[in-house]
Amino acid sequence: MINKRNVSPSSVLKSPASIPDQHSKNDEEKARATSTTTTTTTYRFATTVPNTIPHFVMKARKNWREIPVVFDEFGNAFAIRQNWDFFYADVGWIHQNLPYAKSSRLKSEQRVNHFANHSELTRKDLLAKNLQRASRAAKKRGENDVAEKFEKISPKTYSLPGDLSLFSREFDCNENMMNRKTSSFSSSSSSSSNSTSSSSSSLTPPPMMTASSNIWIMKPIGQSQGRGIFFVWKRSQIQRWQNRRKKLDDDMNTTNSQQQFNGLSTSSLSSYSLQFHHQQQQQQQCEQYSGVSHSTQQQNNNNNNNIASNANSINICKENYVAQKYIHNPLLIGGRKFDMRLYVLVISFSPLVVYVNREGFARFSSKRYDSKIKSNSMENYFVHLTNHSVQKKGESYDPNVCDLKWPLHKLRRHVRATFDNKVEETCFKEIENLIKLSCDAVKSSMIRDERCFELYGYDVMIDDAFKPWLIEVNASPSMTADSTSDKELKTRVF
């Protein structure tokens, strides 16, 4: 995939006619010896993520030489003299050094590990937008079956605050449907009990009637590792979030207007102090929406406080969010919820060239699944989220005993043994199709650049009907290890 910078072999020189035969014979012997010598290839690499598995792998490779990375006074990283062949960078470096209009600054033989506008696939709101656009385009072509596939790749998602009215309408529609079905079930149950009073059997409500059917998970569009996530299951929670956000916007605009009117200094110190003041104010006003109140945090252990701190450190009333329909019927193993991290390598979007790594892993929650969301409870994080960065902060987590992960081959073996081969084959074939469709949805938006490629981390969840759902796509899947098995797996992947 990476172009090699070859050291040209010595050319074979023909001796002039004036040179004696003995010299000519010696030159021929030297030429033959030179032609049989193996050409040495040197790769020059640089990275902004040292002491990670990719860094160790590249350093250990023969004929790979590291180019030091230096940082300017603002903390921006760049490689000395740009004399590198391969740059394994974080997304921040890509955004600073590979803007859309300036990608030509790279040399033709250089390679970087991100596409300039990778966010079309990896930002939660843009992924939802691209899937919706692909569905509409398929309908215009008369391909309704293809359009339906795009719509069913991922749980229904709304971008907030832009789609707040649409989200509220969807939420109310689901709520009304649940109320009607509950009312219908109650009357049916009542009439049934009157007619069969001697019967001890009881009716079971249909799945659509459960309270968990209208739970939505709120995620900040630019965050990862479970930061800033909270749940909503009441209309009043959405309204409060909307009101708080509007109030904070008004307060900020008023403050800015007063500053401009009074001619106040906007130095870095005063700007930082103002920002810190607003962060504190927003923190106090918005912490209730993360599902953890301040008093609840004080009652939990230090690890749990770290989780709450991570959630509340994201300004949930100021950040742009997506509201994603919560999958209330996940497939469970041992009573626990799980999702899968799959590694997908995209060499090109035009033409589309995608490789799915055979290895990956399932990530489990640390507590048994319960469909109910508990108000102001830290337990929500350990029951309903599968992010390993969250689960490993639980008080009972011990990677030497159980790191809450299964390698992908073990998961597939479990599905085959518990159900049958056809279920496993069909499910993972659908996952492959899901990956291809997601790349198809964004390929028209991606900048074509043969010097870029990307290793994505796909998060996929399976429901109890064995339908896979794309939860999100990560541009920088974690390449650090929590255990020996984790290190071995990620080393093989890279």
Tab-separated table of C-alpha atoms in Angstrom:
chain	number	residue	atom	x	y	z
A	1	MET	CA	0.000	0.000	0.000
A	2	ILE	CA	2.840	2.347	0.822
A	3	ASN	CA	5.099	3.275	-2.038
A	4	LYS	CA	8.670	2.214	-1.416
A	5	ARG	CA	11.517	4.676	-1.750
A	6	ASN	CA	14.091	2.472	-3.433
A	7	VAL	CA	17.815	2.985	-3.475
A	8	SER	CA	18.681	2.570	-7.150
A	9	PRO	CA	21.073	-0.356	-7.764
A	10	SER	CA	24.411	0.341	-9.343
A	11	SER	CA	24.137	0.351	-13.084
A	12	VAL	CA	26.141	-2.200	-15.082
A	13	LEU	CA	28.951	-0.421	-16.906
A	14	LYS	CA	30.279	-1.683	-20.195
A	15	SER	CA	34.012	-1.266	-20.555
A	16	PRO	CA	35.294	0.777	-23.524
A	17	ALA	CA	37.138	-1.034	-26.313
A	18	SER	CA	40.429	0.558	-25.263
A	19	ILE	CA	40.404	-1.194	-21.873
A	20	PRO	CA	42.302	-4.506	-21.752
A	21	ASP	CA	40.361	-7.766	-21.626
A	22	GLN	CA	41.474	-8.451	-18.025
A	23	HIS	CA	39.877	-5.210	-16.858
A	24	SER	CA	36.750	-6.010	-18.824
A	25	LYS	CA	36.524	-9.409	-17.157
A	26	ASN	CA	36.864	-7.856	-13.693
A	27	ASP	CA	34.148	-5.305	-14.470
A	28	GLU	CA	31.792	-8.048	-15.594
A	29	GLU	CA	32.372	-9.978	-12.367
A	30	LYS	CA	31.687	-6.847	-10.308
A	31	ALA	CA	28.543	-6.161	-12.319
A	32	ARG	CA	27.251	-9.668	-11.729
A	33	ALA	CA	27.969	-9.375	-8.013
A	34	THR	CA	26.145	-6.041	-7.890
A	35	SER	CA	23.102	-7.343	-9.750
A	36	THR	CA	22.666	-10.211	-7.287
A	37	THR	CA	22.789	-7.944	-4.268
A	38	THR	CA	19.385	-7.413	-2.673
A	39	THR	CA	18.095	-3.876	-3.030
A	40	THR	CA	17.795	-2.109	0.320
A	41	THR	CA	14.507	-0.334	0.955
A	42	THR	CA	14.248	2.367	3.604
A	43	TYR	CA	10.992	3.717	4.938
A	44	ARG	CA	11.100	6.976	6.832
A	45	PHE	CA	8.181	7.291	9.225
A	46	ALA	CA	7.005	9.810	11.773
A	47	THR	CA	4.163	9.762	14.279
A	48	THR	CA	2.360	12.065	16.667
A	49	VAL	CA	1.200	9.157	18.847
A	50	PRO	CA	4.389	7.722	20.391
A	51	ASN	CA	4.453	4.747	22.743
A	52	THR	CA	1.431	3.146	21.120
A	53	ILE	CA	1.194	-0.191	19.344
A	54	PRO	CA	1.615	1.346	15.840
A	55	HIS	CA	4.742	3.146	17.028
A	56	PHE	CA	6.255	-0.039	18.467
A	57	VAL	CA	5.399	-2.036	15.346
A	58	MET	CA	6.961	0.514	13.002
A	59	LYS	CA	10.102	0.833	15.129
A	60	ALA	CA	10.554	-2.939	15.153
A	61	ARG	CA	10.376	-3.294	11.373
A	62	LYS	CA	13.585	-3.811	9.487
A	63	ASN	CA	14.768	-0.854	7.415
A	64	TRP	CA	12.182	1.476	8.945
A	65	ARG	CA	13.747	4.661	10.296
A	66	GLU	CA	11.937	7.116	12.547
A	67	ILE	CA	11.981	10.815	11.752
A	68	PRO	CA	11.708	12.871	14.955
A	69	VAL	CA	8.634	15.012	15.375
A	70	VAL	CA	9.023	18.452	16.891
A	71	PHE	CA	6.400	20.788	18.296
A	72	ASP	CA	6.102	24.512	17.867
A	73	GLU	CA	5.302	26.970	20.646
A	74	PHE	CA	1.582	26.333	20.226
A	75	GLY	CA	1.940	22.565	20.594
A	76	ASN	CA	1.448	21.825	16.913
A	77	ALA	CA	3.432	18.851	15.659
A	78	PHE	CA	5.362	18.702	12.417
A	79	ALA	CA	8.108	16.482	11.013
A	80	ILE	CA	11.520	18.028	10.478
A	81	ARG	CA	11.949	19.115	6.836
A	82	GLN	CA	8.919	16.954	5.919
A	83	ASN	CA	11.368	14.243	4.829
A	84	TRP	CA	9.157	11.294	5.627
A	85	ASP	CA	7.468	8.591	3.594
A	86	PHE	CA	4.761	7.594	6.061
A	87	PHE	CA	3.168	9.764	8.744
A	88	TYR	CA	0.982	8.018	11.337
A	89	ALA	CA	-0.828	11.018	12.753
A	90	ASP	CA	-3.674	11.897	15.048
A	91	VAL	CA	-6.694	13.579	13.493
A	92	GLY	CA	-5.693	16.950	14.931
A	93	TRP	CA	-2.501	16.957	12.869
A	94	ILE	CA	-4.484	16.034	9.769
A	95	HIS	CA	-6.887	18.926	10.270
A	96	GLN	CA	-4.011	21.382	10.688
A	97	ASN	CA	-1.707	20.106	7.958
A	98	LEU	CA	-4.015	18.526	5.386
A	99	PRO	CA	-6.822	21.004	4.752
A	100	TYR	CA	-9.026	20.407	1.743
A	101	ALA	CA	-7.347	22.965	-0.519
A	102	LYS	CA	-3.773	22.250	0.495
A	103	SER	CA	-3.395	18.486	0.284
A	104	SER	CA	-1.141	19.078	-2.727
A	105	ARG	CA	1.612	20.014	-0.295
A	106	LEU	CA	2.198	16.275	0.156
A	107	LYS	CA	4.624	14.614	-2.193
A	108	SER	CA	3.364	11.877	-4.469
A	109	GLU	CA	5.286	9.157	-2.614
A	110	GLN	CA	4.147	10.215	0.863
A	111	ARG	CA	1.323	8.513	2.747
A	112	VAL	CA	-0.804	9.608	5.720
A	113	ASN	CA	-3.246	7.506	7.711
A	114	HIS	CA	-6.343	9.721	7.465
A	115	PHE	CA	-8.441	11.205	4.715
A	116	ALA	CA	-8.716	14.979	4.883
A	117	ASN	CA	-12.499	14.908	5.359
A	118	HIS	CA	-12.792	11.596	7.208
A	119	SER	CA	-15.434	13.213	9.407
A	120	GLU	CA	-18.031	12.526	6.705
A	121	LEU	CA	-17.948	8.960	7.999
A	122	THR	CA	-16.706	9.333	11.566
A	123	ARG	CA	-18.718	12.282	12.891
A	124	LYS	CA	-22.037	11.036	14.188
A	125	ASP	CA	-24.218	13.758	12.697
A	126	LEU	CA	-22.510	13.679	9.285
A	127	LEU	CA	-22.779	9.894	9.081
A	128	ALA	CA	-26.534	10.131	9.718
A	129	LYS	CA	-26.848	12.905	7.125
A	130	ASN	CA	-24.949	10.914	4.487
A	131	LEU	CA	-27.026	7.792	5.087
A	132	GLN	CA	-30.230	9.803	4.698
A	133	ARG	CA	-28.930	11.431	1.522
A	134	ALA	CA	-27.955	8.059	0.046
A	135	SER	CA	-31.428	6.745	0.818
A	136	ARG	CA	-33.088	9.693	-0.925
A	137	ALA	CA	-30.826	9.293	-3.961
A	138	ALA	CA	-31.718	5.597	-4.209
A	139	LYS	CA	-35.434	6.438	-4.096
A	140	LYS	CA	-35.007	8.923	-6.922
A	141	ARG	CA	-33.410	6.160	-8.987
A	142	GLY	CA	-36.374	3.923	-8.226
A	143	GLU	CA	-34.265	1.580	-6.074
A	144	ASN	CA	-36.563	1.415	-3.078
A	145	ASP	CA	-35.007	-1.777	-1.732
A	146	VAL	CA	-31.566	-0.117	-1.657
A	147	ALA	CA	-33.040	2.979	-0.008
A	148	GLU	CA	-34.545	0.811	2.726
A	149	LYS	CA	-31.155	-0.790	3.380
A	150	PHE	CA	-29.538	2.619	3.902
A	151	GLU	CA	-32.315	3.570	6.319
A	152	LYS	CA	-31.887	0.403	8.379
A	153	ILE	CA	-28.093	0.428	8.721
A	154	SER	CA	-28.129	2.523	11.875
A	155	PRO	CA	-30.716	3.291	14.567
A	156	LYS	CA	-32.785	6.376	13.807
A	157	THR	CA	-30.660	9.442	14.511
A	158	TYR	CA	-31.377	13.168	14.759
A	159	SER	CA	-28.849	16.007	14.862
A	160	LEU	CA	-29.474	18.503	17.639
A	161	PRO	CA	-30.335	21.296	17.905
A	162	GLY	CA	-30.989	21.442	14.134
A	163	ASP	CA	-33.441	18.528	14.082
A	164	LEU	CA	-34.913	19.193	17.518
A	165	SER	CA	-38.449	19.704	16.217
A	166	LEU	CA	-38.292	16.490	14.162
A	167	PHE	CA	-36.873	14.589	17.114
A	168	SER	CA	-39.582	15.905	19.438
A	169	ARG	CA	-42.249	14.902	16.944
A	170	GLU	CA	-40.804	11.377	16.658
A	171	PHE	CA	-40.574	11.085	20.428
A	172	ASP	CA	-44.187	12.194	20.920
A	173	CYS	CA	-45.385	9.845	18.169
A	174	ASN	CA	-43.701	6.876	19.863
A	175	GLU	CA	-45.100	7.944	23.231
A	176	ASN	CA	-48.640	8.192	21.887
A	177	MET	CA	-48.351	4.814	20.184
A	178	MET	CA	-47.170	3.213	23.432
A	179	ASN	CA	-50.048	4.821	25.353
A	180	ARG	CA	-52.610	3.570	22.834
A	181	LYS	CA	-51.207	0.043	22.929
A	182	THR	CA	-51.086	0.107	26.713
A	183	SER	CA	-54.709	1.245	26.861
A	184	SER	CA	-55.739	-1.417	24.343
A	185	PHE	CA	-53.883	-4.104	26.255
A	186	SER	CA	-55.431	-3.042	29.581
A	187	SER	CA	-58.983	-3.248	28.226
A	188	SER	CA	-58.241	-6.575	26.555
A	189	SER	CA	-56.733	-7.929	29.744
A	190	SER	CA	-59.712	-6.744	31.779
A	191	SER	CA	-62.284	-8.386	29.496
A	192	SER	CA	-60.211	-11.550	29.381
A	193	SER	CA	-60.009	-11.763	33.148
A	194	ASN	CA	-63.775	-11.331	33.479
A	195	SER	CA	-64.509	-14.114	31.030
A	196	THR	CA	-61.896	-16.478	32.414
A	197	SER	CA	-61.739	-15.591	36.074
A	198	SER	CA	-60.843	-19.124	37.022
A	199	SER	CA	-57.796	-19.200	34.774
A	200	SER	CA	-54.417	-18.557	36.419
A	201	SER	CA	-52.706	-17.602	33.170
A	202	SER	CA	-51.799	-13.933	32.566
A	203	LEU	CA	-51.343	-12.039	29.365
A	204	THR	CA	-47.874	-10.838	28.418
A	205	PRO	CA	-47.649	-7.333	26.937
A	206	PRO	CA	-46.101	-7.104	23.474
A	207	PRO	CA	-42.518	-5.895	23.210
A	208	MET	CA	-43.562	-2.517	21.765
A	209	MET	CA	-45.292	-1.700	25.057
A	210	THR	CA	-42.196	-1.809	27.246
A	211	ALA	CA	-40.977	1.471	28.728
A	212	SER	CA	-37.577	0.964	27.127
A	213	SER	CA	-39.091	1.317	23.651
A	214	ASN	CA	-38.864	5.118	23.741
A	215	ILE	CA	-35.421	5.618	25.238
A	216	TRP	CA	-32.966	7.742	23.290
A	217	ILE	CA	-29.236	7.988	23.874
A	218	MET	CA	-27.739	11.459	23.559
A	219	LYS	CA	-24.166	11.700	22.264
A	220	PRO	CA	-21.963	14.724	21.556
A	221	ILE	CA	-21.013	14.689	17.884
A	222	GLY	CA	-17.273	15.101	18.347
A	223	GLN	CA	-16.540	13.027	21.446
A	224	SER	CA	-15.570	9.409	22.025
A	225	GLN	CA	-15.009	6.881	24.820
A	226	GLY	CA	-18.439	7.500	26.322
A	227	ARG	CA	-17.811	11.138	27.204
A	228	GLY	CA	-20.898	13.328	27.505
A	229	ILE	CA	-23.440	10.545	26.961
A	230	PHE	CA	-26.790	10.611	28.727
A	231	PHE	CA	-30.272	9.171	28.226
A	232	VAL	CA	-33.714	10.723	27.754
A	233	TRP	CA	-36.995	8.866	28.136
A	234	LYS	CA	-39.376	11.690	29.080
A	235	ARG	CA	-40.617	14.594	26.987
A	236	SER	CA	-39.876	16.965	29.858
A	237	GLN	CA	-36.167	16.024	29.756
A	238	ILE	CA	-35.927	17.096	26.125
A	239	GLN	CA	-37.722	20.348	26.847
A	240	ARG	CA	-35.463	21.174	29.791
A	241	TRP	CA	-32.355	20.491	27.711
A	242	GLN	CA	-33.704	22.772	24.988
A	243	ASN	CA	-34.555	25.568	27.446
A	244	ARG	CA	-31.195	25.403	29.181
A	245	ARG	CA	-29.348	25.516	25.905
A	246	LYS	CA	-31.325	28.550	24.727
A	247	LYS	CA	-30.737	30.344	28.022
A	248	LEU	CA	-26.995	29.742	27.889
A	249	ASP	CA	-26.870	30.996	24.308
A	250	ASP	CA	-28.710	34.163	25.339
A	251	ASP	CA	-26.415	34.683	28.344
A	252	MET	CA	-23.300	34.265	26.230
A	253	ASN	CA	-24.574	36.658	23.566
A	254	THR	CA	-25.452	39.244	26.223
A	255	THR	CA	-21.997	38.978	27.789
A	256	ASN	CA	-20.267	39.345	24.430
A	257	SER	CA	-22.382	42.389	23.572
A	258	GLN	CA	-21.527	44.030	26.912
A	259	GLN	CA	-17.840	43.394	26.326
A	260	GLN	CA	-17.942	45.018	22.922
A	261	PHE	CA	-19.977	47.983	24.203
A	262	ASN	CA	-17.668	48.641	27.170
A	263	GLY	CA	-14.529	48.118	25.098
A	264	LEU	CA	-13.208	45.458	27.453
A	265	SER	CA	-9.907	43.764	26.709
A	266	THR	CA	-10.151	40.407	25.008
A	267	SER	CA	-6.709	39.240	26.044
A	268	SER	CA	-6.049	35.569	26.386
A	269	LEU	CA	-6.218	35.782	30.192
A	270	SER	CA	-9.593	37.536	30.334
A	271	SER	CA	-10.984	35.257	27.625
A	272	TYR	CA	-9.842	32.212	29.550
A	273	SER	CA	-11.364	33.528	32.782
A	274	LEU	CA	-14.667	34.234	31.038
A	275	GLN	CA	-14.683	30.807	29.439
A	276	PHE	CA	-13.904	29.130	32.770
A	277	HIS	CA	-16.696	31.086	34.485
A	278	HIS	CA	-19.228	30.003	31.864
A	279	GLN	CA	-18.031	26.415	32.013
A	280	GLN	CA	-18.598	26.374	35.762
A	281	GLN	CA	-22.033	27.933	35.363
A	282	GLN	CA	-23.021	25.542	32.594
A	283	GLN	CA	-21.666	22.631	34.604
A	284	GLN	CA	-23.955	23.463	37.540
A	285	GLN	CA	-26.990	24.012	35.336
A	286	CYS	CA	-26.599	20.983	33.095
A	287	GLU	CA	-25.241	18.205	35.301
A	288	GLN	CA	-28.719	16.790	35.924
A	289	TYR	CA	-29.054	15.767	32.261
A	290	SER	CA	-26.109	13.377	32.346
A	291	GLY	CA	-28.062	11.109	34.672
A	292	VAL	CA	-25.802	11.826	37.667
A	293	SER	CA	-26.505	14.528	40.204
A	294	HIS	CA	-23.784	16.132	42.324
A	295	SER	CA	-25.047	14.495	45.504
A	296	THR	CA	-25.063	11.109	43.793
A	297	GLN	CA	-21.459	11.544	42.701
A	298	GLN	CA	-20.387	12.160	46.312
A	299	GLN	CA	-21.863	8.849	47.326
A	300	ASN	CA	-19.944	6.771	44.771
A	301	ASN	CA	-16.357	5.556	44.877
A	302	ASN	CA	-13.465	7.330	43.162
A	303	ASN	CA	-13.685	5.307	39.973
A	304	ASN	CA	-17.350	6.094	39.609
A	305	ASN	CA	-16.607	9.754	40.224
A	306	ASN	CA	-14.170	9.603	37.317
A	307	ILE	CA	-16.971	8.392	35.068
A	308	ALA	CA	-19.266	11.156	36.239
A	309	SER	CA	-16.500	13.707	35.808
A	310	ASN	CA	-15.951	12.571	32.231
A	311	ALA	CA	-19.657	12.855	31.488
A	312	ASN	CA	-20.087	16.243	33.097
A	313	SER	CA	-16.860	17.721	31.742
A	314	ILE	CA	-18.591	17.799	28.360
A	315	ASN	CA	-20.887	20.804	28.228
A	316	ILE	CA	-24.024	18.888	27.385
A	317	CYS	CA	-26.136	22.029	27.036
A	318	LYS	CA	-23.690	23.699	24.670
A	319	GLU	CA	-22.296	20.847	22.585
A	320	ASN	CA	-24.026	19.793	19.401
A	321	TYR	CA	-25.528	16.360	19.907
A	322	VAL	CA	-27.176	13.481	18.144
A	323	ALA	CA	-30.181	11.697	19.605
A	324	GLN	CA	-29.987	8.042	18.618
A	325	LYS	CA	-32.763	5.510	19.207
A	326	TYR	CA	-31.682	3.182	21.969
A	327	ILE	CA	-31.618	-0.507	20.994
A	328	HIS	CA	-33.848	-1.892	23.743
A	329	ASN	CA	-33.586	-5.550	22.684
A	330	PRO	CA	-29.854	-6.281	22.393
A	331	LEU	CA	-28.549	-9.799	22.053
A	332	LEU	CA	-27.245	-10.819	25.471
A	333	ILE	CA	-24.475	-13.220	26.413
A	334	GLY	CA	-24.429	-14.290	30.035
A	335	GLY	CA	-27.103	-11.677	30.694
A	336	ARG	CA	-24.791	-8.848	29.599
A	337	LYS	CA	-24.971	-6.380	26.783
A	338	PHE	CA	-22.148	-6.213	24.244
A	339	ASP	CA	-21.092	-4.644	20.982
A	340	MET	CA	-18.289	-5.391	18.526
A	341	ARG	CA	-15.248	-3.398	17.505
A	342	LEU	CA	-14.306	-4.249	13.922
A	343	TYR	CA	-11.254	-2.936	12.069
A	344	VAL	CA	-11.892	-1.712	8.539
A	345	LEU	CA	-9.123	-0.491	6.231
A	346	VAL	CA	-10.146	1.811	3.383
A	347	ILE	CA	-7.483	2.268	0.714
A	348	SER	CA	-9.660	4.327	-1.587
A	349	PHE	CA	-13.215	5.623	-1.822
A	350	SER	CA	-13.053	6.103	-5.592
A	351	PRO	CA	-12.901	3.341	-6.607
A	352	LEU	CA	-14.054	1.840	-3.332
A	353	VAL	CA	-11.406	-0.514	-1.904
A	354	VAL	CA	-12.221	-1.832	1.568
A	355	TYR	CA	-10.705	-4.591	3.710
A	356	VAL	CA	-12.313	-5.967	6.861
A	357	ASN	CA	-9.845	-7.490	9.273
A	358	ARG	CA	-10.626	-11.016	10.414
A	359	GLU	CA	-9.817	-10.035	13.974
A	360	GLY	CA	-11.766	-7.799	16.274
A	361	PHE	CA	-13.416	-8.178	19.635
A	362	ALA	CA	-16.675	-7.998	21.534
A	363	ARG	CA	-16.894	-5.511	24.415
A	364	PHE	CA	-19.136	-6.390	27.348
A	365	SER	CA	-20.818	-4.307	30.017
A	366	SER	CA	-19.684	-5.020	33.549
A	367	LYS	CA	-23.209	-5.402	34.967
A	368	ARG	CA	-26.144	-7.531	33.866
A	369	TYR	CA	-28.601	-5.931	31.478
A	370	ASP	CA	-31.775	-4.277	32.747
A	371	SER	CA	-34.078	-2.544	30.279
A	372	LYS	CA	-34.914	0.185	32.769
A	373	ILE	CA	-32.933	3.432	33.007
A	374	LYS	CA	-32.465	4.528	36.597
A	375	SER	CA	-32.621	8.240	37.377
A	376	ASN	CA	-29.462	9.732	38.922
A	377	SER	CA	-27.700	6.389	39.039
A	378	MET	CA	-24.102	5.621	38.106
A	379	GLU	CA	-25.227	2.081	37.341
A	380	ASN	CA	-26.606	3.282	33.998
A	381	TYR	CA	-23.091	3.596	32.658
A	382	PHE	CA	-22.095	0.054	33.589
A	383	VAL	CA	-25.325	-1.548	32.362
A	384	HIS	CA	-26.170	0.294	29.149
A	385	LEU	CA	-22.802	1.417	27.756
A	386	THR	CA	-20.268	-1.007	26.319
A	387	ASN	CA	-17.414	1.486	25.847
A	388	HIS	CA	-14.391	-0.228	27.337
A	389	SER	CA	-12.945	3.093	28.493
A	390	VAL	CA	-16.019	3.400	30.729
A	391	GLN	CA	-16.300	-0.206	31.871
A	392	LYS	CA	-12.656	-0.514	32.926
A	393	LYS	CA	-13.224	2.233	35.510
A	394	GLY	CA	-15.686	0.090	37.415
A	395	GLU	CA	-14.698	-0.857	40.939
A	396	SER	CA	-14.674	-4.590	40.175
A	397	TYR	CA	-12.697	-4.384	36.910
A	398	ASP	CA	-9.539	-6.503	36.860
A	399	PRO	CA	-7.998	-7.186	33.423
A	400	ASN	CA	-6.046	-10.123	34.845
A	401	VAL	CA	-9.301	-11.840	35.814
A	402	CYS	CA	-11.577	-10.678	32.992
A	403	ASP	CA	-10.962	-7.745	30.663
A	404	LEU	CA	-14.601	-7.743	29.486
A	405	LYS	CA	-13.557	-8.611	25.950
A	406	TRP	CA	-13.891	-11.603	23.700
A	407	PRO	CA	-11.909	-12.050	20.499
A	408	LEU	CA	-14.171	-12.092	17.484
A	409	HIS	CA	-13.557	-15.754	16.684
A	410	LYS	CA	-14.747	-16.696	20.180
A	411	LEU	CA	-17.948	-14.703	19.728
A	412	ARG	CA	-18.646	-16.327	16.387
A	413	ARG	CA	-17.995	-19.772	17.847
A	414	HIS	CA	-20.431	-19.024	20.680
A	415	VAL	CA	-23.153	-17.980	18.218
A	416	ARG	CA	-22.633	-21.125	16.149
A	417	ALA	CA	-22.738	-23.360	19.221
A	418	THR	CA	-25.722	-21.654	20.849
A	419	PHE	CA	-27.799	-21.233	17.709
A	420	ASP	CA	-26.524	-22.653	14.426
A	421	ASN	CA	-24.035	-22.059	11.621
A	422	LYS	CA	-26.564	-20.418	9.331
A	423	VAL	CA	-27.447	-17.759	11.917
A	424	GLU	CA	-23.795	-16.879	12.396
A	425	GLU	CA	-22.997	-16.805	8.684
A	426	THR	CA	-26.048	-14.696	7.817
A	427	CYS	CA	-25.415	-12.213	10.621
A	428	PHE	CA	-21.770	-11.571	9.733
A	429	LYS	CA	-22.573	-11.410	6.046
A	430	GLU	CA	-25.029	-8.632	6.879
A	431	ILE	CA	-22.266	-6.880	8.842
A	432	GLU	CA	-20.042	-6.932	5.757
A	433	ASN	CA	-22.874	-5.460	3.691
A	434	LEU	CA	-23.453	-2.826	6.382
A	435	ILE	CA	-19.809	-1.747	6.159
A	436	LYS	CA	-19.925	-1.536	2.386
A	437	LEU	CA	-23.169	0.458	2.391
A	438	SER	CA	-21.795	2.953	4.910
A	439	CYS	CA	-18.745	3.549	2.691
A	440	ASP	CA	-20.997	3.820	-0.380
A	441	ALA	CA	-23.025	6.486	1.425
A	442	VAL	CA	-20.017	8.789	1.910
A	443	LYS	CA	-17.811	8.047	-1.089
A	444	SER	CA	-19.250	10.858	-3.200
A	445	SER	CA	-18.350	13.325	-0.423
A	446	MET	CA	-14.820	12.068	0.194
A	447	ILE	CA	-11.865	13.892	-1.317
A	448	ARG	CA	-10.040	11.609	-3.695
A	449	ASP	CA	-6.374	11.433	-2.712
A	450	GLU	CA	-4.225	8.383	-3.358
A	451	ARG	CA	-1.802	9.498	-0.657
A	452	CYS	CA	-4.385	8.856	2.070
A	453	PHE	CA	-5.827	5.711	3.607
A	454	GLU	CA	-7.568	5.047	6.898
A	455	LEU	CA	-8.066	2.366	9.506
A	456	TYR	CA	-11.544	2.782	10.970
A	457	GLY	CA	-13.003	1.286	14.114
A	458	TYR	CA	-16.578	0.181	13.415
A	459	ASP	CA	-18.848	-0.280	16.436
A	460	VAL	CA	-21.642	-2.727	15.644
A	461	MET	CA	-24.374	-4.078	17.919
A	462	ILE	CA	-26.581	-7.113	17.323
A	463	ASP	CA	-30.167	-7.277	18.542
A	464	ASP	CA	-32.002	-10.396	19.717
A	465	ALA	CA	-33.255	-11.000	16.146
A	466	PHE	CA	-29.614	-11.101	14.967
A	467	LYS	CA	-29.920	-7.866	13.044
A	468	PRO	CA	-26.655	-5.884	13.138
A	469	TRP	CA	-26.796	-2.128	13.765
A	470	LEU	CA	-24.049	0.378	13.032
A	471	ILE	CA	-23.638	2.479	16.166
A	472	GLU	CA	-20.750	4.695	15.046
A	473	VAL	CA	-17.426	4.769	13.191
A	474	ASN	CA	-14.188	5.866	14.857
A	475	ALA	CA	-11.390	7.618	12.967
A	476	SER	CA	-8.780	6.781	15.604
A	477	PRO	CA	-9.592	3.406	17.153
A	478	SER	CA	-7.642	2.889	20.342
A	479	MET	CA	-4.196	1.398	19.776
A	480	THR	CA	-3.233	1.089	23.411
A	481	ALA	CA	-3.587	-2.164	25.323
A	482	ASP	CA	-5.169	-3.013	28.675
A	483	SER	CA	-4.061	-6.635	28.739
A	484	THR	CA	-1.655	-9.048	27.078
A	485	SER	CA	-4.341	-10.470	24.793
A	486	ASP	CA	-5.429	-6.963	23.818
A	487	LYS	CA	-1.857	-6.054	22.905
A	488	GLU	CA	-1.367	-9.192	20.844
A	489	LEU	CA	-4.612	-8.686	18.922
A	490	LYS	CA	-3.986	-5.029	18.072
A	491	THR	CA	-0.398	-5.768	17.100
A	492	ARG	CA	-1.602	-8.359	14.609
A	493	VAL	CA	-4.213	-5.951	13.267
A	494	PHE	CA	-1.716	-3.171	12.657
